[in-house]
Structure formats: structure tokens, C-alpha cells
Coordinates of C-alpha atoms in Angstrom, one line a residue:
M12 CA -105.9 -116.5 117.2
A13 CA -104.0 -115.3 114.2
E14 CA -102.2 -117.9 112.0
V15 CA -99.4 -117.3 109.6
I16 CA -99.7 -118.7 106.0
L17 CA -96.4 -119.3 104.4
M18 CA -95.7 -119.5 100.6
P19 CA -96.4 -123.2 99.9
R20 CA -94.3 -125.3 97.5
L21 CA -96.8 -125.8 94.7
S22 CA -94.5 -127.7 92.2
D23 CA -91.5 -130.0 92.5
T24 CA -89.1 -127.4 91.3
M25 CA -90.6 -124.3 92.8
T26 CA -88.4 -122.0 94.9
E27 CA -90.5 -118.8 94.8
G28 CA -94.0 -117.7 93.8
V29 CA -95.3 -114.6 92.2
I30 CA -98.5 -113.0 93.4
A31 CA -100.6 -113.0 90.2
A32 CA -103.7 -111.6 92.0
W33 CA -105.2 -111.2 95.4
H34 CA -108.9 -112.2 95.7
K35 CA -109.1 -110.7 99.2
K36 CA -107.8 -107.4 100.6
I37 CA -106.7 -106.6 104.1
G38 CA -109.8 -106.3 106.4
D39 CA -111.9 -108.7 104.3
P40 CA -113.6 -111.6 106.1
V41 CA -112.3 -115.0 105.0
K42 CA -114.0 -118.4 105.2
K43 CA -112.4 -121.8 105.1
G44 CA -112.1 -122.7 101.4
D45 CA -112.3 -119.1 100.1
L46 CA -109.9 -118.2 97.3
L47 CA -107.2 -116.0 98.8
A48 CA -104.8 -115.5 95.9
E49 CA -103.5 -116.8 92.6
I50 CA -99.8 -117.8 92.8
E51 CA -97.7 -118.0 89.6
T52 CA -95.1 -120.8 89.9
D53 CA -92.4 -122.0 87.5
K54 CA -95.0 -124.4 86.2
A55 CA -98.4 -122.7 86.2
T56 CA -100.7 -120.2 87.9
M57 CA -102.5 -121.9 90.8
E58 CA -105.3 -120.9 93.2
L59 CA -104.5 -120.8 96.9
E60 CA -107.5 -121.4 99.3
S61 CA -107.8 -120.3 102.9
Y62 CA -107.7 -123.2 105.5
K63 CA -109.4 -121.2 108.3
D64 CA -112.1 -118.6 109.1
G65 CA -111.2 -115.1 110.1
T66 CA -110.1 -111.8 108.7
L67 CA -107.2 -111.1 106.4
L68 CA -104.9 -109.0 108.6
H69 CA -101.7 -108.9 106.5
I70 CA -100.4 -109.8 103.1
G71 CA -96.7 -110.5 102.4
G72 CA -96.6 -108.7 99.0
D73 CA -98.8 -106.9 96.5
K74 CA -99.7 -108.1 93.0
G75 CA -96.5 -109.0 91.1
A76 CA -94.4 -109.4 94.2
K77 CA -92.1 -112.5 94.5
I78 CA -92.1 -114.5 97.7
Q79 CA -89.8 -117.3 98.5
V80 CA -91.1 -120.7 99.5
D81 CA -91.8 -120.8 103.3
D82 CA -91.7 -117.0 103.6
L83 CA -94.6 -115.0 105.0
L84 CA -97.5 -114.9 102.5
A85 CA -100.5 -113.8 104.7
I86 CA -101.9 -113.7 108.2
V87 CA -105.5 -114.6 109.0
G88 CA -107.0 -114.0 112.4
N89 CA -109.6 -112.0 114.3
A90 CA -110.5 -108.5 113.3
G91 CA -108.4 -106.0 115.2
E92 CA -106.0 -108.6 116.6
D93 CA -102.5 -107.6 117.4
I94 CA -100.1 -109.3 114.9
S95 CA -97.0 -107.3 115.7
G96 CA -95.4 -110.4 117.4
L97 CA -96.0 -112.5 114.3
L98 CA -94.5 -109.8 112.0
S99 CA -91.4 -109.3 114.2
G100 CA -90.9 -113.0 115.1
K101 CA -90.3 -114.3 111.6
G102 CA -87.9 -116.9 112.9
Q103 CA -90.9 -118.7 114.4
Q104 CA -93.2 -118.6 111.4
K105 CA -92.6 -122.1 110.4
E106 CA -93.8 -123.4 113.7
A107 CA -96.9 -121.2 113.7
A108 CA -98.0 -121.8 110.2
A109 CA -100.1 -124.8 109.3
P110 CA -98.8 -125.5 105.8
S111 CA -95.2 -125.9 106.9
P112 CA -93.7 -129.4 107.2
S113 CA -93.0 -131.1 110.5
P114 CA -89.7 -130.4 112.3
Q115 CA -88.1 -133.6 111.0
A116 CA -89.0 -132.7 107.5
Q117 CA -87.5 -129.2 107.9
A118 CA -84.3 -130.6 109.3
Q119 CA -83.8 -132.8 106.2
P120 CA -83.4 -130.9 103.0
A121 CA -85.4 -132.1 100.0
P122 CA -83.5 -134.4 97.7
A123 CA -82.0 -132.7 94.7
P124 CA -84.0 -133.3 91.6
Q125 CA -82.7 -136.2 89.6
S126 CA -83.2 -134.2 86.5
Q127 CA -80.2 -132.0 87.1
E128 CA -78.0 -131.7 84.1
N129 CA -76.8 -135.1 83.0
K130 CA -73.2 -135.1 81.8
A131 CA -73.7 -137.9 79.3
T132 CA -76.6 -136.1 77.5
G133 CA -76.2 -132.5 78.4
M134 CA -79.9 -132.3 79.4
D135 CA -81.3 -130.5 82.4
L136 CA -84.8 -132.1 82.7
S137 CA -85.9 -129.7 85.4
K138 CA -85.9 -126.9 82.9
M139 CA -87.6 -128.8 80.1
E140 CA -91.2 -127.7 79.6
E141 CA -92.3 -131.1 78.3
V142 CA -91.0 -133.0 81.4
V143 CA -93.3 -133.7 84.4
L144 CA -91.4 -134.9 87.5
M145 CA -93.0 -136.7 90.5
P146 CA -94.0 -133.8 92.8
R147 CA -93.7 -134.0 96.6
L148 CA -97.4 -134.1 97.6
S149 CA -96.8 -134.4 101.3
D150 CA -94.1 -133.2 103.7
T151 CA -92.9 -136.8 104.4
M152 CA -93.3 -138.2 100.9
T153 CA -90.2 -139.7 99.3
E154 CA -91.9 -141.7 96.5
G155 CA -95.4 -142.1 95.0
V156 CA -97.3 -145.1 93.7
I157 CA -99.3 -144.8 90.5
A158 CA -102.8 -145.7 91.6
A159 CA -104.2 -145.2 88.1
W160 CA -103.6 -143.3 84.9
H161 CA -106.5 -141.2 83.5
K162 CA -104.6 -140.7 80.2
K163 CA -102.8 -143.3 78.1
V164 CA -99.8 -142.7 75.9
G165 CA -100.9 -141.0 72.7
D166 CA -103.9 -139.2 74.3
P167 CA -104.3 -135.4 73.9
V168 CA -104.0 -133.6 77.2
K169 CA -105.4 -130.2 78.2
K170 CA -104.3 -127.9 81.0
G171 CA -106.3 -129.0 84.1
D172 CA -107.0 -132.5 82.9
V173 CA -106.4 -135.2 85.6
L174 CA -103.4 -137.2 84.5
A175 CA -103.1 -139.7 87.2
D176 CA -104.0 -140.7 90.8
I177 CA -100.9 -140.7 92.9
E178 CA -100.8 -142.7 96.2
T179 CA -98.6 -141.0 98.8
D180 CA -97.9 -141.9 102.4
K181 CA -100.8 -139.7 103.4
A182 CA -103.5 -140.1 100.8
T183 CA -104.4 -140.8 97.2
M184 CA -104.3 -137.5 95.3
E185 CA -105.3 -136.5 91.8
L186 CA -102.5 -134.9 89.7
E187 CA -103.5 -132.4 87.1
S188 CA -101.7 -131.4 83.9
Y189 CA -100.3 -127.9 83.8
K190 CA -99.9 -127.7 80.0
N191 CA -101.5 -128.7 76.7
G192 CA -100.1 -131.4 74.4
K193 CA -100.0 -135.1 73.9
L194 CA -99.0 -137.7 76.5
L195 CA -95.8 -139.2 75.0
Y196 CA -94.4 -141.3 77.8
Q197 CA -95.4 -142.7 81.2
G198 CA -92.6 -143.3 83.8
A199 CA -94.4 -146.2 85.5
Q200 CA -97.5 -148.4 85.2
P201 CA -100.3 -148.7 87.8
G202 CA -99.0 -150.1 91.0
E203 CA -95.4 -149.1 90.4
K204 CA -93.3 -146.6 92.4
I205 CA -91.6 -143.4 91.3
A206 CA -89.3 -141.5 93.6
V207 CA -89.9 -137.8 94.2
N208 CA -88.3 -135.7 91.4
D209 CA -88.0 -138.7 89.1
L210 CA -89.5 -138.7 85.6
L211 CA -93.3 -139.1 85.8
C212 CA -94.3 -138.4 82.3
I213 CA -93.6 -136.4 79.1
I214 CA -96.2 -134.1 77.5
G215 CA -95.6 -132.3 74.3
D216 CA -95.6 -132.2 70.5
E217 CA -94.8 -135.7 69.2
G218 CA -92.8 -134.4 66.3
K219 CA -90.7 -132.0 68.4
V220 CA -89.8 -134.0 71.5
D221 CA -87.0 -136.6 71.6
V222 CA -88.6 -139.0 74.1
N223 CA -85.8 -141.5 74.0
S224 CA -83.2 -138.9 74.8
I225 CA -85.2 -137.6 77.8
V226 CA -85.7 -141.1 79.1
A227 CA -82.0 -141.8 78.7
A228 CA -81.1 -138.6 80.6
S229 CA -83.5 -139.5 83.4
K230 CA -81.8 -142.9 83.7
G231 CA -78.2 -141.5 83.8
G232 CA -77.5 -141.3 80.1
V233 CA -78.2 -144.9 79.1
Q234 CA -80.0 -144.9 75.8
P235 CA -83.1 -147.2 76.0
Q236 CA -84.0 -149.6 73.3
A237 CA -86.1 -148.1 70.5
Q238 CA -89.8 -148.5 71.1
A239 CA -92.9 -147.0 69.8
P240 CA -93.8 -144.0 72.1
Q241 CA -97.4 -145.1 72.1
Q242 CA -96.7 -148.5 73.7
P243 CA -96.9 -148.8 77.5
S244 CA -94.3 -150.7 79.5
S245 CA -93.6 -154.3 78.6
A246 CA -95.0 -155.6 82.0
P247 CA -97.3 -158.6 81.5
A248 CA -100.8 -157.6 80.8
A249 CA -102.0 -159.8 83.6
A250 CA -100.1 -157.7 86.1
Q251 CA -102.1 -154.6 85.2
P252 CA -105.4 -153.8 86.7
A253 CA -108.2 -154.9 84.4
A254 CA -109.5 -151.3 83.9
Q255 CA -106.0 -150.2 82.7
Q256 CA -105.4 -152.9 80.0
P257 CA -105.8 -151.2 76.6
S258 CA -105.9 -154.6 74.9
Q259 CA -109.2 -155.6 76.4
P260 CA -112.4 -155.5 74.4
A261 CA -114.3 -152.3 74.8
Q262 CA -116.9 -152.4 77.4
A263 CA -120.4 -151.0 76.9
T264 CA -120.6 -147.5 78.2
S265 CA -122.2 -147.6 81.7
Q266 CA -123.4 -145.0 84.1
S267 CA -120.0 -145.0 85.7
T268 CA -118.1 -144.4 82.4
T269 CA -117.6 -141.0 80.7
P270 CA -118.3 -140.6 77.0
E271 CA -114.5 -140.7 76.5
G272 CA -114.4 -144.1 78.1
R273 CA -112.8 -143.1 81.5
I274 CA -114.4 -144.8 84.5
K275 CA -115.7 -142.5 87.1
A276 CA -114.4 -143.7 90.5
S277 CA -112.9 -142.2 93.6
P278 CA -109.1 -142.6 94.1
L279 CA -109.8 -144.8 97.1
A280 CA -112.2 -147.0 95.2
K281 CA -109.6 -147.4 92.4
Q282 CA -107.0 -148.4 94.9
L283 CA -109.2 -151.0 96.6
A284 CA -110.3 -152.4 93.3
R285 CA -106.7 -152.8 92.3
E286 CA -105.8 -154.6 95.6
K287 CA -108.8 -156.9 95.3
G288 CA -108.4 -157.6 91.6
I289 CA -111.9 -156.1 90.7
D290 CA -112.6 -154.9 87.2
L291 CA -114.1 -151.4 87.7
S292 CA -116.0 -151.7 84.4
Q293 CA -118.1 -154.4 86.1
V294 CA -119.0 -152.3 89.1
Q295 CA -122.2 -150.2 89.3
G296 CA -121.5 -146.8 90.9
T297 CA -123.9 -145.3 93.4
G298 CA -122.2 -142.0 93.9
D299 CA -122.8 -138.7 92.2
N300 CA -123.4 -139.2 88.4
G301 CA -122.7 -142.9 88.8
R302 CA -119.3 -142.4 90.4
I303 CA -117.9 -145.6 92.0
T304 CA -117.2 -145.2 95.7
K305 CA -115.5 -147.3 98.4
T306 CA -118.9 -148.7 99.4
D307 CA -119.5 -150.0 95.9
I308 CA -116.2 -151.9 96.0
D309 CA -116.9 -153.3 99.5
N310 CA -120.3 -154.5 98.4
Y311 CA -119.3 -155.8 95.0
K312 CA -120.0 -159.5 94.3
P313 CA -118.9 -161.2 91.1
S314 CA -121.8 -162.3 88.9
Q315 CA -120.4 -165.8 88.6
Q316 CA -119.0 -167.8 91.5
A317 CA -117.5 -171.3 91.5
P318 CA -120.1 -173.9 92.5
V319 CA -119.6 -175.4 95.9
Q320 CA -118.5 -179.0 95.6
Q321 CA -120.7 -181.4 97.6
P322 CA -119.5 -184.9 98.5
A323 CA -121.2 -187.6 96.4
V324 CA -121.9 -189.8 99.4
Q325 CA -122.5 -188.4 102.9
P326 CA -120.1 -190.3 105.2
S327 CA -121.3 -191.7 108.5
A328 CA -118.8 -189.7 110.4
P329 CA -118.0 -186.0 109.9
V330 CA -115.1 -185.5 107.5
V331 CA -112.9 -182.4 108.0
S332 CA -111.4 -181.1 104.8
G333 CA -109.7 -177.9 104.0
Q334 CA -107.0 -176.2 101.9
E335 CA -104.0 -174.5 103.3
G336 CA -103.2 -171.1 101.8
H337 CA -102.2 -167.5 102.5
T338 CA -102.6 -164.0 101.1
D339 CA -99.8 -161.5 100.6
L340 CA -101.1 -158.0 101.0
T341 CA -99.3 -155.1 99.3
V342 CA -98.1 -152.6 101.8
S343 CA -99.5 -149.1 101.1
Q344 CA -97.3 -146.0 101.2
M345 CA -99.1 -144.9 104.4
R346 CA -98.4 -148.2 106.1
K347 CA -94.7 -148.1 105.1
V348 CA -94.3 -144.6 106.6
I349 CA -96.2 -145.6 109.8
A350 CA -93.9 -148.6 110.2
K351 CA -90.8 -146.6 109.6
R352 CA -91.6 -143.6 111.8
L353 CA -93.0 -145.7 114.7
G354 CA -90.2 -148.1 114.5
E355 CA -87.7 -145.3 114.7
S356 CA -89.7 -143.8 117.7
K357 CA -89.9 -147.1 119.6
F358 CA -86.2 -148.0 119.2
S359 CA -84.6 -144.6 119.4
A360 CA -86.7 -142.9 122.1
P361 CA -86.5 -144.4 125.5
H362 CA -90.1 -144.9 126.4
F363 CA -91.5 -145.1 129.9
Y364 CA -95.1 -145.4 130.9
L365 CA -97.3 -143.8 133.6
T366 CA -100.8 -145.1 134.3
M367 CA -103.5 -143.3 136.2
E368 CA -107.2 -144.0 137.1
I369 CA -109.6 -141.1 136.6
N370 CA -113.0 -140.9 138.4
M371 CA -115.4 -139.9 135.6
D372 CA -118.6 -139.4 137.6
N373 CA -118.5 -135.6 137.5
A374 CA -117.4 -135.6 133.9
M375 CA -120.4 -137.8 132.9
V376 CA -122.8 -135.4 134.7
A377 CA -121.1 -132.3 133.2
R378 CA -121.2 -133.7 129.7
A379 CA -124.9 -134.5 129.9
Q380 CA -125.6 -130.9 131.0
M381 CA -123.3 -129.3 128.4
N382 CA -124.9 -131.4 125.6
E383 CA -128.3 -129.9 126.6
V384 CA -127.2 -126.5 125.5
S385 CA -124.4 -127.2 123.0
D386 CA -125.1 -127.0 119.2
V387 CA -122.7 -130.0 118.7
K388 CA -122.5 -133.1 120.7
I389 CA -119.5 -133.1 123.0
S390 CA -117.7 -136.4 123.5
F391 CA -115.6 -137.7 126.3
N392 CA -112.6 -137.5 123.9
D393 CA -113.3 -133.8 123.4
M394 CA -113.1 -133.3 127.2
V395 CA -109.8 -135.3 127.3
V396 CA -108.4 -133.1 124.5
K397 CA -109.3 -129.9 126.4
A398 CA -108.0 -131.2 129.8
A399 CA -104.8 -132.4 128.2
A400 CA -104.3 -129.0 126.5
M401 CA -104.8 -127.0 129.7
A402 CA -102.5 -129.3 131.6
L403 CA -99.8 -128.9 129.0
R404 CA -100.1 -125.1 129.5
K405 CA -99.0 -125.7 133.1
H406 CA -96.4 -128.3 132.3
P407 CA -94.6 -127.0 129.1
A408 CA -91.8 -129.6 129.5
V409 CA -94.3 -132.2 128.3
N410 CA -95.2 -130.0 125.3
S411 CA -91.8 -130.5 123.7
S412 CA -89.6 -132.3 121.2
W413 CA -86.2 -133.9 121.5
M414 CA -84.0 -132.2 118.9
G415 CA -80.7 -134.0 119.5
D416 CA -78.5 -131.2 120.8
F417 CA -81.4 -129.3 122.5
I418 CA -85.0 -129.7 123.7
R419 CA -87.6 -127.5 121.9
Q420 CA -90.5 -126.4 124.2
Y421 CA -93.5 -125.2 122.2
Q422 CA -95.4 -122.1 123.2
H423 CA -98.4 -123.2 121.2
I424 CA -100.4 -126.3 122.0
H425 CA -101.5 -128.4 119.0
I426 CA -103.2 -131.7 120.0
G427 CA -103.1 -134.6 117.5
V428 CA -106.0 -137.0 117.7
A429 CA -105.2 -140.4 116.2
V430 CA -107.8 -141.6 113.7
A431 CA -107.9 -145.2 112.4
I432 CA -108.5 -145.5 108.7
E433 CA -108.4 -148.4 106.3
D434 CA -104.8 -148.0 105.3
G435 CA -103.5 -147.4 108.9
L436 CA -103.5 -144.4 111.2
I437 CA -103.4 -140.7 110.6
V438 CA -103.3 -137.9 113.2
P439 CA -105.4 -134.8 112.4
V440 CA -104.4 -131.8 114.6
V441 CA -106.6 -129.5 116.7
R442 CA -104.6 -126.3 116.8
F443 CA -104.4 -124.0 119.9
A444 CA -106.6 -126.5 121.7
D445 CA -106.1 -124.8 125.1
Q446 CA -107.7 -121.7 123.8
K447 CA -110.8 -123.3 122.3
T448 CA -114.1 -124.1 123.9
L449 CA -115.3 -127.7 124.2
S450 CA -117.9 -127.0 121.5
Q451 CA -115.2 -125.7 119.1
I452 CA -113.0 -128.7 119.8
A453 CA -116.0 -131.1 119.2
T454 CA -116.9 -129.4 115.9
E455 CA -113.3 -129.4 114.7
S456 CA -112.6 -132.9 115.8
K457 CA -115.6 -134.4 114.0
E458 CA -114.8 -132.5 110.8
L459 CA -111.1 -133.5 110.8
A460 CA -112.0 -137.2 111.6
G461 CA -114.5 -137.3 108.7
K462 CA -111.9 -135.7 106.3
A463 CA -109.3 -138.2 107.5
R464 CA -111.5 -141.2 106.7
N465 CA -112.3 -139.8 103.3
K466 CA -108.6 -139.0 102.6
K467 CA -109.5 -135.3 102.2
L468 CA -107.1 -133.9 104.9
Q469 CA -104.8 -131.1 103.7
P470 CA -101.2 -131.1 104.8
N471 CA -101.8 -128.3 107.3
E472 CA -104.4 -130.4 109.0
F473 CA -102.2 -133.4 109.9
T474 CA -98.9 -131.7 110.7
G475 CA -97.6 -129.6 113.6
N476 CA -98.8 -131.7 116.5
T477 CA -97.0 -131.1 119.9
F478 CA -98.9 -133.8 121.8
T479 CA -101.0 -136.8 120.7
I480 CA -104.0 -138.6 122.1
S481 CA -105.0 -142.1 121.1
N482 CA -108.4 -143.3 122.3
L483 CA -109.6 -146.9 122.1
G484 CA -112.2 -146.7 124.7
M485 CA -115.0 -146.8 122.2
M486 CA -113.7 -150.3 121.1
D487 CA -114.1 -151.5 124.7
I488 CA -110.3 -151.5 125.4
E489 CA -109.7 -151.0 129.1
E490 CA -106.0 -150.1 129.1
F491 CA -103.1 -150.0 126.6
T492 CA -99.8 -148.2 125.9
A493 CA -99.1 -146.2 122.7
I494 CA -95.9 -145.5 120.8
I495 CA -94.9 -141.9 120.8
N496 CA -95.8 -140.0 117.7
P497 CA -92.8 -138.0 116.5
P498 CA -91.9 -135.2 117.0
D499 CA -93.9 -135.3 120.3
S500 CA -92.3 -136.1 123.6
A501 CA -95.5 -137.9 124.9
I502 CA -98.7 -139.6 123.8
M503 CA -101.7 -140.4 126.0
A504 CA -103.5 -143.7 125.6
V505 CA -107.2 -143.5 126.7
G506 CA -109.2 -146.6 127.7
R507 CA -112.9 -147.2 128.2
I508 CA -115.1 -145.9 131.1
K509 CA -116.2 -148.8 133.3
E510 CA -118.3 -149.1 136.5
I511 CA -116.6 -150.4 139.6
V512 CA -117.9 -151.0 143.1
V513 CA -116.5 -148.6 145.7
R514 CA -117.1 -147.9 149.4
K515 CA -119.3 -144.9 149.9
G516 CA -120.1 -143.7 153.4
E517 CA -121.3 -146.7 155.4
G518 CA -122.1 -148.8 152.4
F519 CA -121.0 -149.4 148.8
G520 CA -121.9 -147.8 145.6
V521 CA -120.9 -147.6 141.9
S522 CA -118.4 -145.2 140.3
N523 CA -117.3 -144.7 136.7
V524 CA -113.5 -144.8 136.2
M525 CA -111.3 -144.5 133.2
K526 CA -107.6 -145.5 132.9
I527 CA -105.1 -143.5 130.9
T528 CA -101.5 -144.3 130.2
L529 CA -98.9 -141.6 129.3
S530 CA -95.9 -142.8 127.2
C531 CA -93.0 -140.4 127.6
D532 CA -89.7 -139.9 125.9
H533 CA -87.2 -140.0 128.8
R534 CA -84.7 -137.9 126.9
S535 CA -87.0 -134.8 127.3
V536 CA -89.5 -135.7 129.9
D537 CA -88.6 -137.0 133.4
G538 CA -90.8 -139.3 135.5
A539 CA -91.7 -136.7 138.0
V540 CA -92.6 -134.2 135.2
G541 CA -94.9 -136.7 133.6
A542 CA -96.5 -137.6 136.9
S543 CA -97.2 -133.9 137.7
F544 CA -98.7 -133.4 134.3
L545 CA -101.1 -136.4 134.9
Q546 CA -102.1 -135.0 138.3
T547 CA -103.1 -131.7 136.8
F548 CA -104.9 -133.5 134.0
K549 CA -106.8 -135.6 136.6
K550 CA -107.9 -132.5 138.4
Y551 CA -109.3 -130.9 135.3
L552 CA -111.2 -134.1 134.2
E553 CA -112.6 -134.9 137.6
N554 CA -113.8 -131.4 138.0
P555 CA -114.8 -130.3 134.5
V556 CA -116.1 -126.9 135.7
T557 CA -112.5 -125.8 136.2
M558 CA -111.9 -126.2 132.4
L559 CA -114.6 -123.5 131.8
V560 CA -113.1 -120.9 134.1

């Protein structure tokens, strides 16, 4: 099915993009990851990749055309597919397009850049070429945490160099420079937060940029105390991660260190090392070209450990000794957003719960038969996704969102599948799940889950859900209730499949059953509606052949 691609916001101040070049023309086949176009923003010319396979059916403008952010950029679908509805229904493009933010994010305008003209200084930082503001790297991001700086104050910077790793509420992402110059100022040290559109850093010619005036403007016109521009913030050295302290003696260049002295490590490995207080220069990387990975951090053991104290004399009776203590764990950006959104959901949406037992005997037989011919292994969760999507087609009231003054019923069905990762929970989205085969759902679900665990999901892959499934059956959980994932009106909690003894004919036999619990928002879904949905879902799952018709 054709999908609309809207003009993304590729910089913090971008309002429109100019088509610098198209790398595909209408009718060309497109694969996921192919370069579609080059987009010129107010900051730089950036490459835009396709996020799906198909054929380029429409472009929103020729080379040199200006397109506003969130306006139609392109349509990718099947060759010969009718796209007249997408072209005429521009009002629904934001729902159909993957890169667009969730309904909540659309309802709340982005905060105005702090770098608007300051009355005390007369400076408009958003128009200064030397200023880099904290960009909005995800649709729900309000602030970013500096996971690591790849450049220090005074270092030369080239266009395309990685400046820093920024931890958002969704992932840790690399931020590249869009200009050449020297890094003159850093707005925060590793582990510190910077709000979206606040001053991140300054890059320019040391003799031509008044750093103190720019910093003063970013802080409301208060002139900071004079300081050498090369000096980092005055935070105690002990509070900085060991790999970031410029005052430490130089380490011998290892396999994980570049000739320039930068340690090669994944953003997640850097974050874990910072949280555990591990010096990356002491870790041996096992990734490509010696790159340090999460596994290296998990397996790292200090070379010297404190000797275990043994009692001088063994007492005749056992002696219990111990030391009280606790550990305070820093809350990640992702965990903060999870807490905020689910707290709002639990205490603003009136939840009610419906539990049903599903006989899985036929599903187990059908799955075994399908896996004999399928190129990819189909899981029970894939069958649950398919059955739920088809049931939603018959019960659109469940496929909805409470919007305050009205209820929005979606015509498309995008199933979010909750995936547990180290920092919390993220929900990749299987789009148009009702129209996909079980093999397609299985392939896409495995790919999305892998990208989620490696923090490689793109924004269009974890936004736009209309219904969510949370499955803990593989962890031997028999039954549980889940908190609704906004903006959905319902979430399905799936337990494990277990054997029970049942009466069969004149005797007894064993059947396989699975319990599912539907959490519903009573503002948009009534009890009878939720129950009818579950009855339809039960029919599909207990008779899997009906899902193939």
C-alpha cells in the first residue's frame, strides 16, 4: 500500500526545504535505505533515504522547488497503484505518513527557539551561522543529555565530523557538524542536559566570534565572567567520565583508539561506561576495527580488585557480617518519558480490563504447518498481531484515540509491538498489519525488534501506532494487565500458553490455552465494544485458517 513521505524537519530552525536533487525519478524501483533526494535546509544539504520498498509514484516538487515542513514530498507504493486519494486527501497526510509526529506531538506546537532576538544584547542566535542549537531529534524530545563529546574546545571541526553523542528519550544519536571551523564553546559537559533550541555549541573563527556575547545572549543577556574559551566548564574533574578528562595522562594508543586519540565506541557502550564509571581507555573492543560495544562493557572486569578480607580466626559458630548500602541510578531520558507518558495515561484515562481465555490447539497445529513452508519462522505473537489487526477492521471503535472534544477513529491499522530494551520500553510499529501476510508480519517484527534493541529505530518506525500489543508469555507470565500506550484507546496483554486438563468426550484430555487481557480507555471504548472485539479476536486465533481467507 502506498505511503506518503512528508518533508521532515532536518534542523532545529527549519521551516521549509529546497529540493537540491532527486536521485530517483517517478517509476523507479526504491528499496529501503536507497537515497531518494538531497534536501537543502537552512543549515546544510542533507540526504534523505527511503524507509520502505516499492516504486516512486509521485514527487512533491522538481529540483529547486521549496516544500514546507510536513507538506507532501513523495509517495512510494506498488507500481500502478491508484494514489488519487492520497493526492486529494492532503488533510490526512500527517496520519498516513510515517515520519510525522504522533497526534499529541502535533497538537502541541514546538517551543519557540530560545535564541530569538534578545533585547539586552540585540542578538538573534537562530540566525547566527556560528551557533549550533540543540535540535529536536525525536517527536517527543524536550531536552537532550550529552552522552559524550567527540571534539573538545579548541579542536578544528570539519563538515560531517561527529561533534557529540546526544541521548534523547528514544535513543542515543550522533550529531554531525554542518560547517567548518573551530569548536569555541560547549553548552554542557557529559551527563548534563540541554533543552531543545538552547545553545549546544559554537563553531567558528576564534578571532571573529565574540563567544562571551553569544553565551550572554543565550542566558538572557547576563554577561558571563571572563574565561579562556578553550577551558571546559568548571565542574569537578571527578564528576566527568574518565575518558572525557583532558587533564589525564595520555593513554597508549590501543586498537579502540583512532590516531587522533578518539576512542571508538558505540553510543550505547559510552553511555553504559559512563553509568558504571568505567574508563573506556581500559576496555578492549571486539567490534569492527576494535570498536567498543555494549558486550565489551558488560564483560569488562577491572584488572585489580580489592582483596577479600578473611577473618584471622575461624569462630566456632557462623558469624553473619554485612554492610548496608544502596545505589542511586541516574534516570535515562527514555525512562523519564516512559514514566511521564504512562503516568498521564494511567491517571487521566479511565482504564477497565477484559480478560479472555483462548484455546490455542488449532493455532499450534497451524503454526507448525505454516513454518514448514514459510521462509521466515512465524511466532505466536505474529499470529496475535494478525488476529488483532483483522479484529480491529471489524471493530473500528477500538482502533481510535480520545482527542478531548472528539474521538478519532483511524481508517488505517498500525499495530505497536512493545519491545523491552535495557533503558526501558519502546514500541516499534507494524504498519497496515491487517493487509500483510503472517510471513510479512514475522519478517518486519523481527527486523524492528532487532533495531529497537540496538537503538537503530528511525522515528517513522516507532510512531503512529493505533493499537498496541504487549507479550510477556515468553517470560512465563500467565496473565497481566498493561497500561494503555497513548494515543491508543486499548492495549492487549498476552500471557503464556499452558496446558490444562479438560473433559473430552467420555474422558479427559489436555488442551493448550492462553489468557489475554484488554485494557480499554472508557472514554472512547465501551465495555460491550471491547468484549465484541475480543470475541472476534478469539474466533480468528482459534481458527487460524480464517485469517488466510
